[in-house]
Amino acid sequence: MTARHVVIIGNGPAANEAAISLRTQAPDARITIISKEPIRYYKPHLLPDLIAGKVSEQDLYVNPLEFYKENDIRLRLGQEVVHVSFATNEVVMEHKEVVRFDGLIIATGGKPRIPEPLQVFEDLMLSLKTLSDAKVWKERLRWVDSVLIVGGDLTSLSFTKAVLSLGKKVYFILHGDSFWPVRFNEELSSEVSQRLSDRGVEVISCRKILRLVMASEDSVEVETDGRKLRVGAIGAFFGLVPDVKFLARSGLAIERGIVVDEFLRTRFEGVYAAGDCAQVYHPKLRDYWVSIGYRNARNLGRVAALNLLGGQESAETAPAGIFQLDDISVNTSWWTEF
Amino acid sequence: MPKVDITVEVCGMAGDGTIAAGGLVNEAMSLGGFSVLGFDSYPAEIRGFGRCVTRSRIGSNEIGALADETHILISLDDLQSRSRVPFLARDSAVLFDSKPDTLLEEEQSLAAVVEPGTALFGIPFTYLATAATGTSRGRNLAALGGFAALFGVQPEWFRRVITRKFQSKGEKVLEVNLKSFDAGFHYALEKFADRLRPSFAAANVVAGPEKVMLSGNQAIGQAALDAGLKLYFGYPITPATPIMEFLAKYLPAKGGRVVQMEDEIASVGAVLGAFYAGARAMTATSGPGFALMTELITHGVMAEIPAVILNAQRGGPSTGLPTKTEQSDLHAAVFGGPGDSSRIVIAPSNVAECYSFTVQSFQLAEKYQTPVIVLTDFYLDNRVENVVMPVASEKEKTDGNLYPDESLQGSYHRYLDTESGVSPRSLPGMEGFAYVATGLEHTERAQPDYTPEIHTKMTGKRHRKLQYALEDLPVPVEYSDGGQLDVGIIGWGSTFGSIQEAVNMARERGWKVAALKITSIFPYHEKEIRSFMTKCREILITELNYEGQLANLIGHLHRKEVVRLNQVTGVPFSPSAIFSKIEALLQAGVS
């Protein structure tokens, strides 16, 4: 394909890797990155280190703004896509602008997931997905002595480490929805539980959170089915769901991500999905998997770009790196032990 | 306390209320105690088409010039505002209408071209104004509400200036504007709660004595009124026309008249006639009109009749660049016309001086019985500054005419060759003091005479009085800390504000740099200029013309060739361009 104007929605590792691969392979292509976050590309997996004070905000950023200029990549930050029309190949922005494309890569990543029973407490719980979230945590941790972590996704473990390094007390509720999208099971739960306890984390065993109340400016009262406690802040860590609300009614198949084949193609010609927002078919497993993590996302971004330009590279990953679950497989090959 | 130095632009299509919005920004920030310098540019053509831009530099310290870059762009029209993007500072902010009536193509969208380091604030101006008032007319006010919320401007300042501006238009109009402002304010405050940039609030500026926003042209008009102007004769021309419009509005109430003449020749002729009869009069024009006036100006010189002529310079020659600024009429003002026709030429450099120099010009013209030319330029005429409302003293307004002594009745010599060259001047109707005012060379008794002796004597007389006038003319203003200097910059007119800013930048680096402002272009204060030049290793003369017309006039006073920095882009000098030249001169000196 001669890519005349490729629009990339998203500004994370998959999006940026796609952009630079496109530029390398198609020097004449017009490339536009559109991102609703108003800041440039950073490494999200370093956010816990930022909170711990191990790295500065500047250390997070990957490319200076000049990089995009030098590579003739139009970077549109703080601008949100609200609709995509695959009939007319148009992206519609929140500010009522229409951007036409010849090729499209959707790499919007995910957004924090809060299980339905806990959604009533959403306002009292912090998450950690963006730099903005990390800044809120950093500020909050200046004033509080203790944190309760609910959930147990992969980010929660590095976040716990960060909070412990600041000398704060950490409580942990391994929720039934923990480890999402990896299925919660006894074996995994007790292994993680043990590791947390070894590090000085107080793991609270409960089935249900009954009540969360703001007790004061810097404390929240928590009542579970077995215990009451007061903590400085509560973090919800239940993994991510694909950030693809803008694609509703677009005609794209979306399950736990945008459904794509092993070449990251959607059902529309010239439209690809990559990174955390994609649900990728694995021909050997004969099933779908979702990607988590920085390195995987970059790889998928690269593959999407190459295939958009006419390549035939498969996104399949080594089966050893994939957790096999009932209805979904997840590549966690990057997962470092807590 | 953080210093504030922020440039705000409002950009839209003619008819969007751009100029009105920019004016309200100026008024509100002035009310809050900030220094404000504003400059509008708008199409010279027909209303309803073309781009309008207002630029307001707002500071906690005194401001002398526009800045190079814009920090906040308030866009009322995406397509028009795209052209302003190259002027945005690196960490600037852009406010734009995020819910226009129709979908925009990428080629029309402002968001499509802003640099990624720019903070974008999409505020649905049109929607908010319509929802709050039932009409979209207040969308520019909704934009200002967003601006106030985002940047820590007290909404009360805006509410007061909005009320002041619109209350005369009726309750309904005022309500539309206030409600639209509030809608934008509350929307932005809530929507961007985590992205507010309260720069103005952080400056903690305390409002001093109340100031008014005045343009150079308004100050000139007001000064003429205060000086007791009786007659204004003029022919419309950019950028001088607003003076006539101002006087047409206010002069009749003071018993005066504004007369639109058939051309500039008639205008200056009428001014000479009015002064001949003893009435204060003036005309204002620009380069092409001034060229037409020159013959009659020299008539004023020869016949020794006062006149006040304002030349609002614009890009030339000929019709040139009507809506662009330039300082290229200095030669024409000083030397223009036949014969040795020296006259007084003064040049204000800011709005306050536009007022004071205009007031003074009437007395000077009367006292020295010669045309006085006030040289301004497009940038100075149209820029607005917040100043404490100037008031002319009774002394400044006093009749400057030197009337003949009663004892001379019957033996009156209209052109008596006195030591100063100034002769008592009678007015028509003064019995026993009649004379013939003539453009022919003449004797002391006003009789035509072409003999070598008379022409030599009378030419000397007419020039001598100008040297005497020096004691009444505004003296050069030195802007220095004293001591020996590496670079001395000399400038005049509206350029001087940029020079001051450049000198400030240089001084902050510890460089020995100073400036001298020439306010009396002709005659000039040779002693003071030489004294300044003596202290400087290099003299840099900075002007908005090609040749260096002031440098041609006074450059010979320096012991070595002066350095010239000239610009003919039609836009004012940026302080950084002057600063770069200073830096280059210093580096050359070091090597």
PDB file of C-alpha atoms in Angstrom, chain B residues 347-566:
ATOM      1  CA  ALA B 347       8.325  63.322  17.467  1.00  0.00           C
ATOM      2  CA  PRO B 348       6.563  61.731  20.426  1.00  0.00           C
ATOM      3  CA  SER B 349       7.603  58.188  21.307  1.00  0.00           C
ATOM      4  CA  ASN B 350       4.649  57.008  23.368  1.00  0.00           C
ATOM      5  CA  VAL B 351       1.016  57.792  24.047  1.00  0.00           C
ATOM      6  CA  ALA B 352       1.740  60.170  26.932  1.00  0.00           C
ATOM      7  CA  GLU B 353       4.059  62.163  24.691  1.00  0.00           C
ATOM      8  CA  CYS B 354       1.471  62.184  21.914  1.00  0.00           C
ATOM      9  CA  TYR B 355      -0.612  64.193  24.347  1.00  0.00           C
ATOM     10  CA  SER B 356       2.044  66.485  25.767  1.00  0.00           C
ATOM     11  CA  PHE B 357       3.782  67.196  22.457  1.00  0.00           C
ATOM     12  CA  THR B 358       0.503  68.026  20.739  1.00  0.00           C
ATOM     13  CA  VAL B 359      -0.430  70.470  23.486  1.00  0.00           C
ATOM     14  CA  GLN B 360       3.007  72.028  23.229  1.00  0.00           C
ATOM     15  CA  SER B 361       2.931  72.245  19.444  1.00  0.00           C
ATOM     16  CA  PHE B 362       0.325  75.042  19.488  1.00  0.00           C
ATOM     17  CA  GLN B 363       2.404  77.258  21.731  1.00  0.00           C
ATOM     18  CA  LEU B 364       5.553  76.520  19.760  1.00  0.00           C
ATOM     19  CA  ALA B 365       3.848  77.359  16.486  1.00  0.00           C
ATOM     20  CA  GLU B 366       2.517  80.607  17.886  1.00  0.00           C
ATOM     21  CA  LYS B 367       5.657  81.664  19.692  1.00  0.00           C
ATOM     22  CA  TYR B 368       8.028  80.914  16.813  1.00  0.00           C
ATOM     23  CA  GLN B 369       5.567  81.764  14.069  1.00  0.00           C
ATOM     24  CA  THR B 370       6.298  78.773  11.960  1.00  0.00           C
ATOM     25  CA  PRO B 371       4.684  75.462  11.093  1.00  0.00           C
ATOM     26  CA  VAL B 372       5.240  72.771  13.695  1.00  0.00           C
ATOM     27  CA  ILE B 373       5.186  69.234  12.424  1.00  0.00           C
ATOM     28  CA  VAL B 374       4.374  66.449  14.859  1.00  0.00           C
ATOM     29  CA  LEU B 375       5.710  63.170  13.472  1.00  0.00           C
ATOM     30  CA  THR B 376       3.991  60.014  14.606  1.00  0.00           C
ATOM     31  CA  ASP B 377       3.566  56.684  12.847  1.00  0.00           C
ATOM     32  CA  PHE B 378       0.974  53.983  12.318  1.00  0.00           C
ATOM     33  CA  TYR B 379       2.210  51.926  15.261  1.00  0.00           C
ATOM     34  CA  LEU B 380       2.172  54.853  17.679  1.00  0.00           C
ATOM     35  CA  ASP B 381      -1.151  56.189  16.412  1.00  0.00           C
ATOM     36  CA  ASN B 382      -2.974  52.901  16.765  1.00  0.00           C
ATOM     37  CA  ARG B 383      -1.397  51.304  19.763  1.00  0.00           C
ATOM     38  CA  VAL B 384      -3.096  51.728  23.094  1.00  0.00           C
ATOM     39  CA  GLU B 385      -1.395  52.196  26.424  1.00  0.00           C
ATOM     40  CA  ASN B 386      -2.828  52.577  29.857  1.00  0.00           C
ATOM     41  CA  VAL B 387      -1.865  55.963  31.165  1.00  0.00           C
ATOM     42  CA  VAL B 388      -2.997  58.226  33.962  1.00  0.00           C
ATOM     43  CA  MET B 389      -5.322  60.589  32.104  1.00  0.00           C
ATOM     44  CA  PRO B 390      -3.081  63.476  31.031  1.00  0.00           C
ATOM     45  CA  VAL B 391      -4.194  66.993  31.817  1.00  0.00           C
ATOM     46  CA  ALA B 392      -2.619  70.087  30.298  1.00  0.00           C
ATOM     47  CA  SER B 393      -1.754  72.854  32.738  1.00  0.00           C
ATOM     48  CA  GLU B 394      -2.994  76.388  32.235  1.00  0.00           C
ATOM     49  CA  LYS B 395       0.574  77.461  31.482  1.00  0.00           C
ATOM     50  CA  GLU B 396       0.891  74.860  28.741  1.00  0.00           C
ATOM     51  CA  LYS B 397      -2.341  76.103  27.181  1.00  0.00           C
ATOM     52  CA  THR B 398      -1.451  79.796  27.277  1.00  0.00           C
ATOM     53  CA  ASP B 399      -1.518  81.762  24.060  1.00  0.00           C
ATOM     54  CA  GLY B 400       2.027  81.706  22.682  1.00  0.00           C
ATOM     55  CA  ASN B 401       1.639  84.666  20.380  1.00  0.00           C
ATOM     56  CA  LEU B 402       3.958  87.636  20.820  1.00  0.00           C
ATOM     57  CA  TYR B 403       1.750  90.619  20.090  1.00  0.00           C
ATOM     58  CA  PRO B 404       3.169  94.026  19.134  1.00  0.00           C
ATOM     59  CA  ASP B 405       3.448  96.715  21.746  1.00  0.00           C
ATOM     60  CA  GLU B 406       0.837  99.481  21.493  1.00  0.00           C
ATOM     61  CA  SER B 407       3.621 102.040  21.201  1.00  0.00           C
ATOM     62  CA  LEU B 408       4.577 100.603  17.832  1.00  0.00           C
ATOM     63  CA  GLN B 409       1.243 101.566  16.320  1.00  0.00           C
ATOM     64  CA  GLY B 410       1.854 103.186  12.984  1.00  0.00           C
ATOM     65  CA  SER B 411       5.509 102.162  12.841  1.00  0.00           C
ATOM     66  CA  TYR B 412       4.908  98.419  12.969  1.00  0.00           C
ATOM     67  CA  HIS B 413       7.522  96.176  11.352  1.00  0.00           C
ATOM     68  CA  ARG B 414       5.894  92.810  11.017  1.00  0.00           C
ATOM     69  CA  TYR B 415       9.200  91.032  10.277  1.00  0.00           C
ATOM     70  CA  LEU B 416      11.393  93.007  12.613  1.00  0.00           C
ATOM     71  CA  ASP B 417      14.816  91.383  12.683  1.00  0.00           C
ATOM     72  CA  THR B 418      15.205  90.849  16.417  1.00  0.00           C
ATOM     73  CA  GLU B 419      18.048  89.111  18.197  1.00  0.00           C
ATOM     74  CA  SER B 420      16.001  85.942  18.525  1.00  0.00           C
ATOM     75  CA  GLY B 421      14.556  86.264  15.061  1.00  0.00           C
ATOM     76  CA  VAL B 422      11.063  86.324  16.527  1.00  0.00           C
ATOM     77  CA  SER B 423       9.073  89.406  15.547  1.00  0.00           C
ATOM     78  CA  PRO B 424       5.873  90.608  17.217  1.00  0.00           C
ATOM     79  CA  ARG B 425       2.918  89.377  15.210  1.00  0.00           C
ATOM     80  CA  SER B 426      -0.335  91.267  14.808  1.00  0.00           C
ATOM     81  CA  LEU B 427      -3.674  89.738  13.985  1.00  0.00           C
ATOM     82  CA  PRO B 428      -6.151  91.001  11.392  1.00  0.00           C
ATOM     83  CA  GLY B 429      -8.217  93.805  12.787  1.00  0.00           C
ATOM     84  CA  MET B 430      -5.547  95.205  15.070  1.00  0.00           C
ATOM     85  CA  GLU B 431      -5.630  98.842  14.077  1.00  0.00           C
ATOM     86  CA  GLY B 432      -2.290 100.277  13.106  1.00  0.00           C
ATOM     87  CA  PHE B 433      -0.695  96.876  12.770  1.00  0.00           C
ATOM     88  CA  ALA B 434      -1.759  95.843   9.300  1.00  0.00           C
ATOM     89  CA  TYR B 435       0.718  94.031   7.104  1.00  0.00           C
ATOM     90  CA  VAL B 436       0.847  91.956   3.948  1.00  0.00           C
ATOM     91  CA  ALA B 437       1.540  88.305   4.589  1.00  0.00           C
ATOM     92  CA  THR B 438       3.426  87.120   1.587  1.00  0.00           C
ATOM     93  CA  GLY B 439       5.265  84.152   0.256  1.00  0.00           C
ATOM     94  CA  LEU B 440       7.586  86.482  -1.573  1.00  0.00           C
ATOM     95  CA  GLU B 441      10.806  87.409   0.114  1.00  0.00           C
ATOM     96  CA  HIS B 442      10.172  90.595   1.989  1.00  0.00           C
ATOM     97  CA  THR B 443      11.562  93.361   4.093  1.00  0.00           C
ATOM     98  CA  GLU B 444      10.942  93.845   7.802  1.00  0.00           C
ATOM     99  CA  ARG B 445       7.871  95.880   6.804  1.00  0.00           C
ATOM    100  CA  ALA B 446       6.552  93.033   4.667  1.00  0.00           C
ATOM    101  CA  GLN B 447       7.295  94.618   1.341  1.00  0.00           C
ATOM    102  CA  PRO B 448       8.470  92.305  -1.432  1.00  0.00           C
ATOM    103  CA  ASP B 449      12.210  92.567  -1.918  1.00  0.00           C
ATOM    104  CA  TYR B 450      14.579  90.220  -3.736  1.00  0.00           C
ATOM    105  CA  THR B 451      17.856  91.935  -3.080  1.00  0.00           C
ATOM    106  CA  PRO B 452      20.780  89.811  -1.929  1.00  0.00           C
ATOM    107  CA  GLU B 453      21.018  91.710   1.355  1.00  0.00           C
ATOM    108  CA  ILE B 454      17.375  91.233   2.273  1.00  0.00           C
ATOM    109  CA  HIS B 455      17.234  87.561   1.335  1.00  0.00           C
ATOM    110  CA  THR B 456      20.416  86.875   3.286  1.00  0.00           C
ATOM    111  CA  LYS B 457      19.167  88.766   6.312  1.00  0.00           C
ATOM    112  CA  MET B 458      15.662  87.360   6.364  1.00  0.00           C
ATOM    113  CA  THR B 459      16.771  83.784   5.714  1.00  0.00           C
ATOM    114  CA  GLY B 460      19.122  84.133   8.661  1.00  0.00           C
ATOM    115  CA  LYS B 461      16.305  85.535  10.783  1.00  0.00           C
ATOM    116  CA  ARG B 462      13.990  82.644  10.003  1.00  0.00           C
ATOM    117  CA  HIS B 463      16.675  80.133  10.868  1.00  0.00           C
ATOM    118  CA  ARG B 464      17.911  81.955  13.955  1.00  0.00           C
ATOM    119  CA  LYS B 465      14.553  81.793  15.657  1.00  0.00           C
ATOM    120  CA  LEU B 466      14.600  78.040  15.380  1.00  0.00           C
ATOM    121  CA  GLN B 467      17.835  77.918  17.334  1.00  0.00           C
ATOM    122  CA  TYR B 468      16.150  80.039  19.990  1.00  0.00           C
ATOM    123  CA  ALA B 469      13.250  77.621  19.935  1.00  0.00           C
ATOM    124  CA  LEU B 470      15.562  74.880  21.181  1.00  0.00           C
ATOM    125  CA  GLU B 471      15.144  76.112  24.748  1.00  0.00           C
ATOM    126  CA  ASP B 472      11.411  75.378  24.507  1.00  0.00           C
ATOM    127  CA  LEU B 473      11.647  72.120  22.600  1.00  0.00           C
ATOM    128  CA  PRO B 474      11.558  68.748  24.322  1.00  0.00           C
ATOM    129  CA  VAL B 475      15.112  67.797  25.209  1.00  0.00           C
ATOM    130  CA  PRO B 476      16.695  64.423  24.456  1.00  0.00           C
ATOM    131  CA  VAL B 477      16.075  61.863  27.168  1.00  0.00           C
ATOM    132  CA  GLU B 478      19.040  59.780  28.228  1.00  0.00           C
ATOM    133  CA  TYR B 479      18.342  56.294  29.452  1.00  0.00           C
ATOM    134  CA  SER B 480      21.545  55.271  31.168  1.00  0.00           C
ATOM    135  CA  ASP B 481      23.274  54.565  34.449  1.00  0.00           C
ATOM    136  CA  GLY B 482      26.070  57.007  33.626  1.00  0.00           C
ATOM    137  CA  GLY B 483      29.732  56.252  33.006  1.00  0.00           C
ATOM    138  CA  GLN B 484      31.443  55.120  29.845  1.00  0.00           C
ATOM    139  CA  LEU B 485      29.458  52.948  27.488  1.00  0.00           C
ATOM    140  CA  ASP B 486      30.306  50.339  24.907  1.00  0.00           C
ATOM    141  CA  VAL B 487      27.184  50.929  22.853  1.00  0.00           C
ATOM    142  CA  GLY B 488      24.878  53.923  22.847  1.00  0.00           C
ATOM    143  CA  ILE B 489      21.643  53.591  20.933  1.00  0.00           C
ATOM    144  CA  ILE B 490      19.875  56.615  19.570  1.00  0.00           C
ATOM    145  CA  GLY B 491      16.297  56.430  18.433  1.00  0.00           C
ATOM    146  CA  TRP B 492      13.140  58.410  17.941  1.00  0.00           C
ATOM    147  CA  GLY B 493       9.406  57.964  17.819  1.00  0.00           C
ATOM    148  CA  SER B 494       7.681  54.677  18.427  1.00  0.00           C
ATOM    149  CA  THR B 495      10.904  52.735  17.972  1.00  0.00           C
ATOM    150  CA  PHE B 496      12.234  53.991  21.267  1.00  0.00           C
ATOM    151  CA  GLY B 497      10.127  51.594  23.340  1.00  0.00           C
ATOM    152  CA  SER B 498      11.791  48.652  21.623  1.00  0.00           C
ATOM    153  CA  ILE B 499      15.180  50.273  22.157  1.00  0.00           C
ATOM    154  CA  GLN B 500      14.489  50.625  25.886  1.00  0.00           C
ATOM    155  CA  GLU B 501      13.531  46.971  26.155  1.00  0.00           C
ATOM    156  CA  ALA B 502      16.653  45.909  24.283  1.00  0.00           C
ATOM    157  CA  VAL B 503      18.789  48.057  26.589  1.00  0.00           C
ATOM    158  CA  ASN B 504      17.130  46.450  29.602  1.00  0.00           C
ATOM    159  CA  MET B 505      17.969  43.006  28.232  1.00  0.00           C
ATOM    160  CA  ALA B 506      21.566  44.072  27.687  1.00  0.00           C
ATOM    161  CA  ARG B 507      21.897  45.587  31.130  1.00  0.00           C
ATOM    162  CA  GLU B 508      20.559  42.437  32.755  1.00  0.00           C
ATOM    163  CA  ARG B 509      23.665  40.798  31.325  1.00  0.00           C
ATOM    164  CA  GLY B 510      25.869  43.474  32.787  1.00  0.00           C
ATOM    165  CA  TRP B 511      26.659  45.116  29.465  1.00  0.00           C
ATOM    166  CA  LYS B 512      27.490  48.806  29.315  1.00  0.00           C
ATOM    167  CA  VAL B 513      24.708  49.943  27.034  1.00  0.00           C
ATOM    168  CA  ALA B 514      22.444  53.007  27.126  1.00  0.00           C
ATOM    169  CA  ALA B 515      20.002  54.861  24.935  1.00  0.00           C
ATOM    170  CA  LEU B 516      19.163  58.413  23.979  1.00  0.00           C
ATOM    171  CA  LYS B 517      15.741  59.448  22.797  1.00  0.00           C
ATOM    172  CA  ILE B 518      15.610  62.318  20.310  1.00  0.00           C
ATOM    173  CA  THR B 519      12.294  64.079  20.671  1.00  0.00           C
ATOM    174  CA  SER B 520      13.032  67.292  18.846  1.00  0.00           C
ATOM    175  CA  ILE B 521      14.024  66.190  15.380  1.00  0.00           C
ATOM    176  CA  PHE B 522      14.569  69.683  14.083  1.00  0.00           C
ATOM    177  CA  PRO B 523      16.103  71.759  15.370  1.00  0.00           C
ATOM    178  CA  TYR B 524      17.959  69.194  17.453  1.00  0.00           C
ATOM    179  CA  HIS B 525      19.902  69.587  20.688  1.00  0.00           C
ATOM    180  CA  GLU B 526      23.407  69.271  19.355  1.00  0.00           C
ATOM    181  CA  LYS B 527      25.170  69.761  22.680  1.00  0.00           C
ATOM    182  CA  GLU B 528      23.212  67.066  24.495  1.00  0.00           C
ATOM    183  CA  ILE B 529      23.538  64.621  21.619  1.00  0.00           C
ATOM    184  CA  ARG B 530      27.294  65.156  21.380  1.00  0.00           C
ATOM    185  CA  SER B 531      27.635  64.750  25.132  1.00  0.00           C
ATOM    186  CA  PHE B 532      25.956  61.342  24.933  1.00  0.00           C
ATOM    187  CA  MET B 533      27.955  60.281  21.906  1.00  0.00           C
ATOM    188  CA  THR B 534      31.212  61.171  23.629  1.00  0.00           C
ATOM    189  CA  LYS B 535      30.519  58.567  26.301  1.00  0.00           C
ATOM    190  CA  CYS B 536      29.951  55.771  23.786  1.00  0.00           C
ATOM    191  CA  ARG B 537      32.448  53.629  21.933  1.00  0.00           C
ATOM    192  CA  GLU B 538      29.843  52.822  19.283  1.00  0.00           C
ATOM    193  CA  ILE B 539      26.702  54.701  18.339  1.00  0.00           C
ATOM    194  CA  LEU B 540      23.834  52.676  16.937  1.00  0.00           C
ATOM    195  CA  ILE B 541      20.948  54.563  15.357  1.00  0.00           C
ATOM    196  CA  THR B 542      17.847  52.442  14.970  1.00  0.00           C
ATOM    197  CA  GLU B 543      14.990  53.494  12.701  1.00  0.00           C
ATOM    198  CA  LEU B 544      12.166  52.112  10.623  1.00  0.00           C
ATOM    199  CA  ASN B 545      13.411  53.398   7.295  1.00  0.00           C
ATOM    200  CA  TYR B 546      15.841  52.234   4.663  1.00  0.00           C
ATOM    201  CA  GLU B 547      18.518  54.881   4.678  1.00  0.00           C
ATOM    202  CA  GLY B 548      18.742  55.873   8.286  1.00  0.00           C
ATOM    203  CA  GLN B 549      17.184  59.311   8.043  1.00  0.00           C
ATOM    204  CA  LEU B 550      17.948  60.385  11.617  1.00  0.00           C
ATOM    205  CA  ALA B 551      21.443  58.982  11.197  1.00  0.00           C
ATOM    206  CA  ASN B 552      21.804  61.164   8.092  1.00  0.00           C
ATOM    207  CA  LEU B 553      20.704  64.156  10.150  1.00  0.00           C
ATOM    208  CA  ILE B 554      22.792  63.761  13.310  1.00  0.00           C
ATOM    209  CA  GLY B 555      25.363  61.079  12.490  1.00  0.00           C
ATOM    210  CA  HIS B 556      28.004  63.697  11.713  1.00  0.00           C
ATOM    211  CA  LEU B 557      28.024  64.721  15.384  1.00  0.00           C
ATOM    212  CA  HIS B 558      29.867  61.515  16.331  1.00  0.00           C
ATOM    213  CA  ARG B 559      33.625  61.272  15.981  1.00  0.00           C
ATOM    214  CA  LYS B 560      33.303  58.160  13.825  1.00  0.00           C
ATOM    215  CA  GLU B 561      30.793  56.590  11.514  1.00  0.00           C
ATOM    216  CA  VAL B 562      27.594  55.698  13.337  1.00  0.00           C
ATOM    217  CA  VAL B 563      26.203  52.187  12.972  1.00  0.00           C
ATOM    218  CA  ARG B 564      22.734  52.000  11.439  1.00  0.00           C
ATOM    219  CA  LEU B 565      20.051  49.451  12.108  1.00  0.00           C
ATOM    220  CA  ASN B 566      17.198  49.887   9.674  1.00  0.00           C
TER     221      ASN B 566
END
